[in-house]
Tab-separated table of C-alpha atoms in Angstrom:
chain	number	residue	atom	x	y	z
A	1	MET	CA	-1.320	53.057	-4.486
A	2	GLU	CA	-1.014	50.565	-7.303
A	3	ALA	CA	0.162	47.864	-4.862
A	4	GLU	CA	-2.886	48.495	-2.687
A	5	GLY	CA	-5.119	48.234	-5.726
A	6	LEU	CA	-3.694	44.815	-6.582
A	7	GLY	CA	-4.156	43.574	-3.034
A	8	TRP	CA	-7.669	42.272	-3.739
A	9	LEU	CA	-6.177	40.085	-6.514
A	10	LEU	CA	-3.078	38.850	-4.698
A	11	VAL	CA	-4.925	37.525	-1.645
A	12	PRO	CA	-7.238	35.079	-3.493
A	13	LEU	CA	-4.392	34.201	-5.866
A	14	HIS	CA	-2.171	33.298	-2.925
A	15	GLN	CA	-5.016	31.252	-1.432
A	16	LEU	CA	-5.529	29.449	-4.735
A	17	VAL	CA	-1.838	28.594	-5.008
A	18	SER	CA	-1.875	27.375	-1.412
A	19	TRP	CA	-4.854	25.089	-2.115
A	20	GLY	CA	-3.191	23.792	-5.259
A	21	ALA	CA	0.024	23.004	-3.405
A	22	SER	CA	-1.898	21.254	-0.635
A	23	GLY	CA	-3.825	19.205	-3.193
A	24	ALA	CA	-0.574	18.212	-4.909
A	25	ILE	CA	0.860	17.072	-1.575
A	26	VAL	CA	-2.256	15.075	-0.648
A	27	PHE	CA	-2.799	13.314	-3.982
A	28	GLY	CA	0.634	13.530	-5.601
A	29	GLY	CA	1.913	10.395	-3.873
A	30	VAL	CA	-0.835	8.144	-5.235
A	31	VAL	CA	-0.757	9.366	-8.845
A	32	PRO	CA	2.042	6.956	-9.935
A	33	TYR	CA	-0.052	3.982	-8.805
A	34	ILE	CA	-3.075	4.853	-10.954
A	35	PRO	CA	-1.486	3.601	-14.228
A	36	GLN	CA	-0.242	0.495	-12.390
A	37	TYR	CA	-3.734	-0.214	-11.066
A	38	ARG	CA	-5.303	0.233	-14.495
A	39	ASP	CA	-2.644	-1.930	-16.127
A	40	ILE	CA	-3.186	-4.801	-13.658
A	41	ARG	CA	-6.937	-4.552	-14.079
A	42	ARG	CA	-6.660	-4.520	-17.878
A	43	THR	CA	-4.211	-7.412	-18.204
A	44	GLN	CA	-5.451	-9.397	-15.184
A	45	ASN	CA	-1.805	-10.001	-14.334
A	46	ALA	CA	-0.137	-8.697	-11.172
A	47	ASP	CA	3.148	-10.608	-11.509
A	48	GLY	CA	5.142	-7.495	-12.323
A	49	PHE	CA	4.087	-5.606	-9.206
A	50	SER	CA	5.417	-6.455	-5.751
A	51	THR	CA	2.699	-6.270	-3.094
A	52	HIS	CA	5.474	-5.748	-0.547
A	53	VAL	CA	5.577	-2.174	-1.871
A	54	CYS	CA	2.081	-1.851	-0.388
A	55	LEU	CA	3.367	-3.317	2.880
A	56	VAL	CA	6.188	-0.779	3.095
A	57	LEU	CA	3.891	2.165	2.373
A	58	LEU	CA	1.215	0.957	4.777
A	59	VAL	CA	3.701	0.595	7.626
A	60	ALA	CA	5.398	3.930	6.846
A	61	ASN	CA	2.148	5.899	6.676
A	62	ILE	CA	0.618	4.268	9.752
A	63	LEU	CA	3.752	5.190	11.700
A	64	ARG	CA	3.595	8.719	10.290
A	65	ILE	CA	-0.011	9.126	11.455
A	66	LEU	CA	0.949	7.883	14.925
A	67	PHE	CA	3.871	10.335	14.906
A	68	TRP	CA	1.358	13.127	14.265
A	69	PHE	CA	-0.217	12.488	17.673
A	70	GLY	CA	3.126	13.176	19.324
A	71	ARG	CA	4.212	16.052	17.122
A	72	HIS	CA	1.684	17.723	14.873
A	73	PHE	CA	2.797	18.500	11.332
A	74	GLU	CA	1.019	20.043	8.344
A	75	SER	CA	-2.497	18.742	7.695
A	76	PRO	CA	-1.839	18.004	3.979
A	77	LEU	CA	0.858	15.511	4.995
A	78	LEU	CA	-1.558	13.830	7.385
A	79	TRP	CA	-4.208	13.563	4.666
A	80	GLN	CA	-1.545	12.300	2.281
A	81	SER	CA	-0.905	9.367	4.619
A	82	ILE	CA	-4.620	8.568	4.897
A	83	ILE	CA	-5.099	8.681	1.106
A	84	MET	CA	-1.982	6.533	0.580
A	85	ILE	CA	-3.236	3.875	3.019
A	86	LEU	CA	-6.584	3.681	1.204
A	87	THR	CA	-4.799	3.483	-2.154
A	88	MET	CA	-2.515	0.663	-1.037
A	89	LEU	CA	-5.506	-1.274	0.282
A	90	LEU	CA	-7.177	-0.918	-3.113
A	91	MET	CA	-3.996	-2.127	-4.814
A	92	LEU	CA	-3.830	-5.128	-2.468
A	93	LYS	CA	-7.481	-5.981	-3.107
A	94	LEU	CA	-6.984	-5.969	-6.870
A	95	CYS	CA	-3.698	-7.901	-6.774
A	96	THR	CA	-5.146	-10.550	-4.459
A	97	GLU	CA	-8.234	-11.068	-6.614
A	98	VAL	CA	-6.158	-11.304	-9.802
A	99	ARG	CA	-3.574	-13.675	-8.310
A	100	VAL	CA	-6.158	-16.048	-6.823
A	101	ALA	CA	-8.146	-16.087	-10.071
A	102	ASN	CA	-4.991	-16.818	-12.091
A	103	GLU	CA	-3.949	-19.651	-9.753
A	104	LEU	CA	-7.370	-21.246	-10.142
A	105	ASN	CA	-7.239	-20.871	-13.928
A	106	ILE	CA	-3.833	-22.569	-14.056
A	107	LYS	CA	-5.216	-25.488	-12.059
A	108	ARG	CA	-8.173	-25.725	-14.414
A	109	ARG	CA	-5.934	-25.734	-17.501
A	110	SER	CA	-3.727	-28.423	-15.958
A	111	PHE	CA	-6.807	-30.514	-15.180
A	112	ALA	CA	-8.121	-30.137	-18.730
A	113	ALA	CA	-4.737	-31.035	-20.215
A	114	ALA	CA	-4.522	-34.179	-18.078
A	115	ASP	CA	-7.860	-35.369	-19.519
A	116	SER	CA	-8.329	-37.897	-16.746
A	117	LYS	CA	-11.739	-38.875	-15.434
A	118	ASP	CA	-10.286	-40.069	-12.177
A	119	GLU	CA	-8.413	-36.847	-11.479
A	120	GLU	CA	-10.254	-34.188	-9.553
A	121	LEU	CA	-9.727	-30.482	-9.876
A	122	LYS	CA	-7.736	-29.350	-6.855
A	123	VAL	CA	-8.409	-25.824	-5.742
A	124	PRO	CA	-5.215	-23.973	-4.741
A	125	PRO	CA	-4.748	-24.159	-0.953
A	126	LYS	CA	-5.992	-21.088	0.873
A	127	ARG	CA	-3.324	-19.165	2.725
A	128	SER	CA	-4.598	-17.197	5.701
A	129	TYR	CA	-3.172	-14.524	7.964
A	130	LEU	CA	-4.239	-16.668	10.938
A	131	ASP	CA	-2.058	-19.568	9.765
A	132	PHE	CA	0.968	-17.629	11.082
A	133	ASP	CA	3.083	-19.181	8.336
A	134	LEU	CA	6.052	-16.881	7.710
A	135	HIS	CA	6.743	-18.605	4.395
A	136	HIS	CA	3.461	-17.235	3.045
A	137	PHE	CA	3.528	-13.924	4.890
A	138	TRP	CA	1.897	-11.158	2.833
A	139	HIS	CA	0.931	-13.702	0.193
A	140	TRP	CA	-2.517	-14.625	1.413
A	141	SER	CA	-5.574	-15.773	-0.511
A	142	SER	CA	-8.076	-13.261	0.849
A	143	PHE	CA	-8.039	-9.475	1.010
A	144	ALA	CA	-9.632	-9.736	4.459
A	145	ASP	CA	-6.386	-11.278	5.770
A	146	TYR	CA	-4.431	-8.202	4.698
A	147	VAL	CA	-6.970	-5.950	6.407
A	148	GLN	CA	-6.725	-8.008	9.613
A	149	CYS	CA	-2.936	-7.772	9.558
A	150	VAL	CA	-3.008	-3.997	9.013
A	151	LEU	CA	-5.559	-3.539	11.797
A	152	ALA	CA	-3.519	-5.731	14.153
A	153	PHE	CA	-0.341	-3.768	13.442
A	154	THR	CA	-2.194	-0.461	13.840
A	155	GLY	CA	-3.725	-1.600	17.124
A	156	VAL	CA	-0.426	-2.770	18.630
A	157	ALA	CA	1.544	0.243	17.400
A	158	GLY	CA	-1.252	2.589	18.486
A	159	TYR	CA	-1.363	1.097	21.985
A	160	ILE	CA	2.412	1.384	22.386
A	161	THR	CA	2.238	4.979	21.129
A	162	TYR	CA	-0.554	5.747	23.609
A	163	LEU	CA	1.587	4.465	26.487
A	164	SER	CA	4.745	6.287	25.351
A	165	ILE	CA	3.316	9.482	23.825
A	166	ASP	CA	4.897	11.647	26.536
A	167	SER	CA	8.387	10.417	25.712
A	168	ALA	CA	10.142	12.746	23.275
A	169	VAL	CA	12.664	10.026	22.454
A	170	PHE	CA	9.899	7.589	21.512
A	171	VAL	CA	8.088	10.146	19.357
A	172	GLU	CA	11.274	11.060	17.491
A	173	THR	CA	12.096	7.370	17.038
A	174	LEU	CA	8.605	6.820	15.632
A	175	GLY	CA	9.126	9.607	13.107
A	176	PHE	CA	12.544	8.249	12.181
A	177	LEU	CA	11.145	4.744	11.616
A	178	ALA	CA	8.390	6.174	9.414
A	179	VAL	CA	10.914	8.003	7.228
A	180	LEU	CA	13.342	5.061	7.184
A	181	THR	CA	10.617	2.608	6.169
A	182	GLU	CA	9.424	4.854	3.345
A	183	ALA	CA	13.031	5.279	2.178
A	184	MET	CA	13.173	1.490	1.649
A	185	LEU	CA	10.204	1.664	-0.740
A	186	GLY	CA	12.121	0.595	-3.836
A	187	VAL	CA	13.735	-2.495	-2.282
A	188	PRO	CA	10.793	-4.955	-2.642
A	189	GLN	CA	10.226	-4.073	-6.306
A	190	LEU	CA	13.956	-4.192	-7.029
A	191	TYR	CA	14.213	-7.639	-5.434
A	192	ARG	CA	11.208	-8.925	-7.376
A	193	ASN	CA	12.626	-7.632	-10.662
A	194	TYR	CA	15.979	-9.232	-9.844
A	195	CYS	CA	14.360	-12.614	-9.111
A	196	HIS	CA	12.294	-12.500	-12.300
A	197	ARG	CA	15.134	-11.012	-14.344
A	198	SER	CA	12.477	-8.782	-15.856
A	199	THR	CA	10.553	-5.537	-15.355
A	200	GLU	CA	7.561	-6.759	-17.370
A	201	GLY	CA	4.277	-5.671	-15.855
A	202	MET	CA	5.795	-2.779	-13.900
A	203	ARG	CA	4.748	0.720	-14.845
A	204	LEU	CA	7.584	3.259	-14.965
């Protein structure tokens, strides 16, 4: 009798817990990048953050979304991928703007220090996605180039997925690649820290 009386309370409580857990899954992945975003915006310095982390997460989550078309999984995980993609694009936009502005400021300071009337201020060369220069891959001067690259990858991967969606082997391989790529998340930041011999600018 007492259990039946508490039923009206347990049902909405269970629903509330379920919503909370879903919200934590959807937004929990992006929370660590909020302090990093604010720190870069405050200091106007993105040297401590590797934008290749964004590349890894973009590829992993795009592949995960494509995997969903072959084998549906929980909706919160799908929304988590969408939110993560948007977050990484925001991070890329900020990092690109800060880096380009800093490169221009360095050129201006060098020009002022030279104090030469004959010397002209040279704007840093623009690096574009359409240059197809592997040396400057994922180190472009415009946020639009990153968007074009992401759209191109999504289009190619989506078309291949569309053609092979009926193959169970392909779908499982797609899911495996998504998980494997995300598992390599720490490698770009670790490599950058090793090259700089410093973790300055990286939020823990």
